Short mmCIF file of C-alpha atoms in Angstrom, two decimals:
data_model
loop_
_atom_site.label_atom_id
_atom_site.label_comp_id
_atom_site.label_asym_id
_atom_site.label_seq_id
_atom_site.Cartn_x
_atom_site.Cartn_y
_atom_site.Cartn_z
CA UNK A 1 -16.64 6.55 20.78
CA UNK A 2 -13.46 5.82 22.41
CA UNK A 3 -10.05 6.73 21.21
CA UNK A 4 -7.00 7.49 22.72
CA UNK A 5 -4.12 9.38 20.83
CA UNK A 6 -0.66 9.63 21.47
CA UNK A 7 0.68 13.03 19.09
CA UNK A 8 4.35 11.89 19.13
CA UNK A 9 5.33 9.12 17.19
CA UNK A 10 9.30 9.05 18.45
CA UNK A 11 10.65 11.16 21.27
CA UNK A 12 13.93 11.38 21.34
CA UNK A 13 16.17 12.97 24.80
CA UNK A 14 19.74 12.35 26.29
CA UNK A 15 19.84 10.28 29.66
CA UNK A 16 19.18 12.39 32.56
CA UNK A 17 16.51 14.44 31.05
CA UNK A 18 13.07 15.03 31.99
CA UNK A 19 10.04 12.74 29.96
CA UNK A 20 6.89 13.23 29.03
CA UNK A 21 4.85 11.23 27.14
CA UNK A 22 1.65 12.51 26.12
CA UNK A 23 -1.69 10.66 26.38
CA UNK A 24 -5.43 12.05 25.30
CA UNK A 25 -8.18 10.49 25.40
CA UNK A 26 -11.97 10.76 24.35
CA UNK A 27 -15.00 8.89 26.12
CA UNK A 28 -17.92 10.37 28.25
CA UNK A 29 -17.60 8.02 31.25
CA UNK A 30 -15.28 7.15 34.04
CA UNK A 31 -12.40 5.75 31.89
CA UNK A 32 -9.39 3.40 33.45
CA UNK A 33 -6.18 4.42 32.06
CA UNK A 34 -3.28 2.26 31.50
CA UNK A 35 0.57 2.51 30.26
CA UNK A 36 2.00 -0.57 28.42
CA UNK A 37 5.36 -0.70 27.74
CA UNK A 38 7.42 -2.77 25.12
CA UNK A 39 10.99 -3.52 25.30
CA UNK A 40 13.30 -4.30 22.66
CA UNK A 41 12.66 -8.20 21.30
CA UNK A 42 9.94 -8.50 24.63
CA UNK A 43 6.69 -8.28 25.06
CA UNK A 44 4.09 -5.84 25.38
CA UNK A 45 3.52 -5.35 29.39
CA UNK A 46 1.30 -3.20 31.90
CA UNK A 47 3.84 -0.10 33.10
CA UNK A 48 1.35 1.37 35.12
CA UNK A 49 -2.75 1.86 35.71
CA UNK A 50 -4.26 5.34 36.87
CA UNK A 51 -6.07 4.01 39.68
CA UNK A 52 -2.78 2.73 41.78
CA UNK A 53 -1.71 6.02 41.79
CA UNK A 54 1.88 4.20 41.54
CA UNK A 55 5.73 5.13 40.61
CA UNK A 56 7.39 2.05 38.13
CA UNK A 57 10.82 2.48 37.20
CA UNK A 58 10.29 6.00 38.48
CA UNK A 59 7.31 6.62 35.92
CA UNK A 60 3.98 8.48 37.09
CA UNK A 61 1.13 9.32 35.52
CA UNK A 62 -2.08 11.65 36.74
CA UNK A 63 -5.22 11.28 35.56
CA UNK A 64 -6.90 14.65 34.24
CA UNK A 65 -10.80 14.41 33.57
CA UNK A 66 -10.27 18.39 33.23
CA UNK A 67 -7.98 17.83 29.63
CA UNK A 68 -8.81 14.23 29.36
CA UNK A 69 -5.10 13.22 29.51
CA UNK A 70 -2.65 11.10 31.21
CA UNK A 71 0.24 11.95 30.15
CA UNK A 72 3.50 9.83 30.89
CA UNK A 73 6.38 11.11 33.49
CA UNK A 74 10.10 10.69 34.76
CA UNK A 75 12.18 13.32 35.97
CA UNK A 76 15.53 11.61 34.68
CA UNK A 77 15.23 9.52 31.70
CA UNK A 78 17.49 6.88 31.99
CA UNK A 79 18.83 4.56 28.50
CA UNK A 80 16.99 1.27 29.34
CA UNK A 81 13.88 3.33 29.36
CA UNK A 82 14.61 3.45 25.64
CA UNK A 83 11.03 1.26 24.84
CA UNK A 84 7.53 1.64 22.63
CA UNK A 85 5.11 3.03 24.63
CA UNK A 86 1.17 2.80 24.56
CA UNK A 87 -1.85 4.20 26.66
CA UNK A 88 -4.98 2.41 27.00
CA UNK A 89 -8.06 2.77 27.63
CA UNK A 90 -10.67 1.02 29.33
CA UNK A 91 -14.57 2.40 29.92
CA UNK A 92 -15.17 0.04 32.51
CA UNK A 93 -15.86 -3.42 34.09
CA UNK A 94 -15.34 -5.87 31.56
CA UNK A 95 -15.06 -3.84 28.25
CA UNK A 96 -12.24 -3.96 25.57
CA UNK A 97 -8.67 -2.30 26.03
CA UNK A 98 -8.20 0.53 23.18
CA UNK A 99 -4.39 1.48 22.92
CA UNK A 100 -3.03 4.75 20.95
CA UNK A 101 -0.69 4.49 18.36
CA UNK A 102 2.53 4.39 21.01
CA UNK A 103 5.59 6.20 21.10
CA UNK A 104 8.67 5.36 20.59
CA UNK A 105 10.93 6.97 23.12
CA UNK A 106 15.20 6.65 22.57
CA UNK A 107 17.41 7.85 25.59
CA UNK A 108 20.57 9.04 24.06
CA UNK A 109 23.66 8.47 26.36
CA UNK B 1 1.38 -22.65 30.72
CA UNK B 2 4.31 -19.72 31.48
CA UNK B 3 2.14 -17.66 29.29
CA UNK B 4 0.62 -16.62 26.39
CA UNK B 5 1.66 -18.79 23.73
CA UNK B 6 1.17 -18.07 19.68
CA UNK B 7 1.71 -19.83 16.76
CA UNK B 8 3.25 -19.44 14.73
CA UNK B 9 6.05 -17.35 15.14
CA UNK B 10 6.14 -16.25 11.76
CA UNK B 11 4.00 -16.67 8.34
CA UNK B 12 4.93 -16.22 5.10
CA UNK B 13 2.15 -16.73 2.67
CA UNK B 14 1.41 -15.62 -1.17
CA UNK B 15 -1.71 -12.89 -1.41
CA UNK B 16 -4.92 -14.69 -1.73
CA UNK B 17 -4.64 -17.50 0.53
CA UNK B 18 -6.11 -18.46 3.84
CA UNK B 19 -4.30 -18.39 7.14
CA UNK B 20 -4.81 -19.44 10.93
CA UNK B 21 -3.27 -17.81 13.60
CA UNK B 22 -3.61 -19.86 17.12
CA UNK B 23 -3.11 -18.07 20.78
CA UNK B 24 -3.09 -20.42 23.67
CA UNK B 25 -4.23 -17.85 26.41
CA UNK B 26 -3.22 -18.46 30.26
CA UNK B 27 -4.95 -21.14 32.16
CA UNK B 28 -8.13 -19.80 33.77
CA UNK B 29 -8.05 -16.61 32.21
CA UNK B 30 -11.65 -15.70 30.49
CA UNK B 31 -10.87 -12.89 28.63
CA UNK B 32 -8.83 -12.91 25.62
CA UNK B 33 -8.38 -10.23 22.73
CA UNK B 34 -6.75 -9.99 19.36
CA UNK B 35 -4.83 -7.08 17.93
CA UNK B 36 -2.66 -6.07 14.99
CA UNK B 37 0.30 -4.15 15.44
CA UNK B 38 2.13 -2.21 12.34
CA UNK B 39 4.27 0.68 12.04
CA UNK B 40 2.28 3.93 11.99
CA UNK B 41 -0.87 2.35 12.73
CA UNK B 42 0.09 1.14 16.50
CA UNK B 43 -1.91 -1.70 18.56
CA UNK B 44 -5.20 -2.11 16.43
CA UNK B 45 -8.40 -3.84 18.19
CA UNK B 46 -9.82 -6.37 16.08
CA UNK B 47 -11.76 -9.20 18.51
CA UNK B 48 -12.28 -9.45 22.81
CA UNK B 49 -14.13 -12.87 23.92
CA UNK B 50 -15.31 -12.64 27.42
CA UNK B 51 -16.40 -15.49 29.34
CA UNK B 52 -19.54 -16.82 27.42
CA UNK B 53 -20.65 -13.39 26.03
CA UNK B 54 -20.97 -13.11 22.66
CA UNK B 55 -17.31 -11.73 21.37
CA UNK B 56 -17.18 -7.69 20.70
CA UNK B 57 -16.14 -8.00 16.90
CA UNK B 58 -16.27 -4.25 16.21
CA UNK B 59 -12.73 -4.16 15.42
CA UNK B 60 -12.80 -7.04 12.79
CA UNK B 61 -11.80 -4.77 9.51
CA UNK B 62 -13.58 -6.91 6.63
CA UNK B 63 -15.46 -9.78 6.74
CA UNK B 64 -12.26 -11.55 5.55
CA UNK B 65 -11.03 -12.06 8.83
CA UNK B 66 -12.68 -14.16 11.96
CA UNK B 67 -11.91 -15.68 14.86
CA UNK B 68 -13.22 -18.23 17.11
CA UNK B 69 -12.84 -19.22 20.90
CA UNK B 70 -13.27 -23.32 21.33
CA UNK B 71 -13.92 -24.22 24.70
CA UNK B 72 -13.58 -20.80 26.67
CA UNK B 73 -9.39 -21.33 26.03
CA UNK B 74 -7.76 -21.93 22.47
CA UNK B 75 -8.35 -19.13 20.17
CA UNK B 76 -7.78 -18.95 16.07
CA UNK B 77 -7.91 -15.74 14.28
CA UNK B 78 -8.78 -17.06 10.55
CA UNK B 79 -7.72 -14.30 7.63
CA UNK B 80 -9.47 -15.71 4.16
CA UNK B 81 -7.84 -14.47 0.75
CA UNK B 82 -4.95 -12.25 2.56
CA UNK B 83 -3.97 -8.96 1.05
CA UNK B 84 -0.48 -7.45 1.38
CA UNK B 85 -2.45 -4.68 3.50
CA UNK B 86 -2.74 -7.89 5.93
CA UNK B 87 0.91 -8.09 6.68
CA UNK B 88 1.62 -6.90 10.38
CA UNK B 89 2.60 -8.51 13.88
CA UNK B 90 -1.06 -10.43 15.42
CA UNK B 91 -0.92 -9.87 19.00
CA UNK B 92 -2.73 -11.69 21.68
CA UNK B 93 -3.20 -11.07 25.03
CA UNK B 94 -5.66 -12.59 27.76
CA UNK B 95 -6.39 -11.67 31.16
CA UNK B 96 -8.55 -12.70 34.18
CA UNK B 97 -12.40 -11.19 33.84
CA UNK B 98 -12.52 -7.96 34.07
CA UNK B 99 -8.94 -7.43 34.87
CA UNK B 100 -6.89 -4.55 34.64
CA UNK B 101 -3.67 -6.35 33.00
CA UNK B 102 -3.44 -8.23 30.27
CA UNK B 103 -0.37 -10.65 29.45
CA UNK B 104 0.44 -10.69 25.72
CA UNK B 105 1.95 -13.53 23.60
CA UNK B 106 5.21 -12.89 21.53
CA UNK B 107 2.77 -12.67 18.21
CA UNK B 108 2.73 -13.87 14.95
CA UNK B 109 4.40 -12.07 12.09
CA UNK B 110 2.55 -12.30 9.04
CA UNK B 111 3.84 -11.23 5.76
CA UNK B 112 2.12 -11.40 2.91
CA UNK B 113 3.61 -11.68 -0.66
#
């Protein structure tokens, strides 16, 4: 079965710090990973998908089959990265998204 | 539409009664899911229509609750004889088939009394 767990429910750093937010996930097959991230009083919104291989707001993320993880990155946290964050998971073509339980990250000035 | 719109905003309803939740998903997007979000228990899957395939209901948790596409657009998530257990934020999101990002709607927040 699919599942995807997040271990951290709140993460808490001071602005300038390094991040990581920590992503597992369990399925057999070639999964498609996925950050969403959800501002204060906005909505829920893609961050960033494993196969771009892309930097948003200075996030990354690496896919790694090896540990089944993709865990979340930034070298300097800033405060309006101060958000709920969830990683999804998708095994393939046109099945559901499965989200962890999210993270709630605060950047203290 | 801008987006995904929901309604409505917010429910407030006594335990035991029925209630409809509508999602009005983006314009020629096929895919559209339903999800409950509440504190400690994160984004929840409950329903994903696709196109004309027959919906993927394996997140549905009791036959109390149902939902229904009309039309390949307008969706309504239906929860019969609510429970306080019931009370969380009812996300939807749709997206174009088989893509990789979905667009949510602002959600409903249901509380039940």
């Amino acid at each position: 079965a699919q599942r995807v767990t997040q271990p951290e429910k709140l993460l808490s750093v001071f602005k300038g710090a390094p991040v990581e937010l920590k992503c597992n996930y369990s399925y057999s097959g070639s999964p498609e990973l996925f950050w969403y991230v959800q501002y204060s009083r906005q909505r829920l919104q893609l961050l960033l998908r494993h196969i771009s291989r892309e930097s948003i707001k200075g996030f990354t993320a690496d896919l790694n089959k090896g540990e089944t993880s993709f865990h979340l990155k930034k070298p300097f946290a800033q405060e309006e990265d101060s958000a709920m964050y969830y990683c999804a998971l998708r095994a393939g073509g046109y099945n559901k998204l499965i989200f962890g339980a999210g993270t709630r990250l605060a950047v203290h000035p | 539409g801008a987006g995904v719109s929901q309604s409505p905003s917010n429910k407030v309803t006594e335990k035991g009664k029925d209630v409809e939740l509508r999602c009005d998903p983006i314009s020629g997007h096929t895919a559209l899911y339903w999800y409950r979000q509440s504190l400690g228990q994160g984004l929840e899957f409950l329903i994903y229509f696709q196109g004309n395939s027959a919906p993927d209901k394996s997140g549905l948790p009791s036959d109390r609750f149902s939902a229904e596409r009309t039309g390949g657009s307008v969706s309504t998530l239906t929860i019969q004889r609510t429970q306080q257990e019931d009370s969380a934020v009812y996300l939807c999101a749709s997206s174009l088939a088989g893509g990789e990002k979905l667009f949510f709607g602002s959600g409903t927040q249901l509380s039940v009394l």
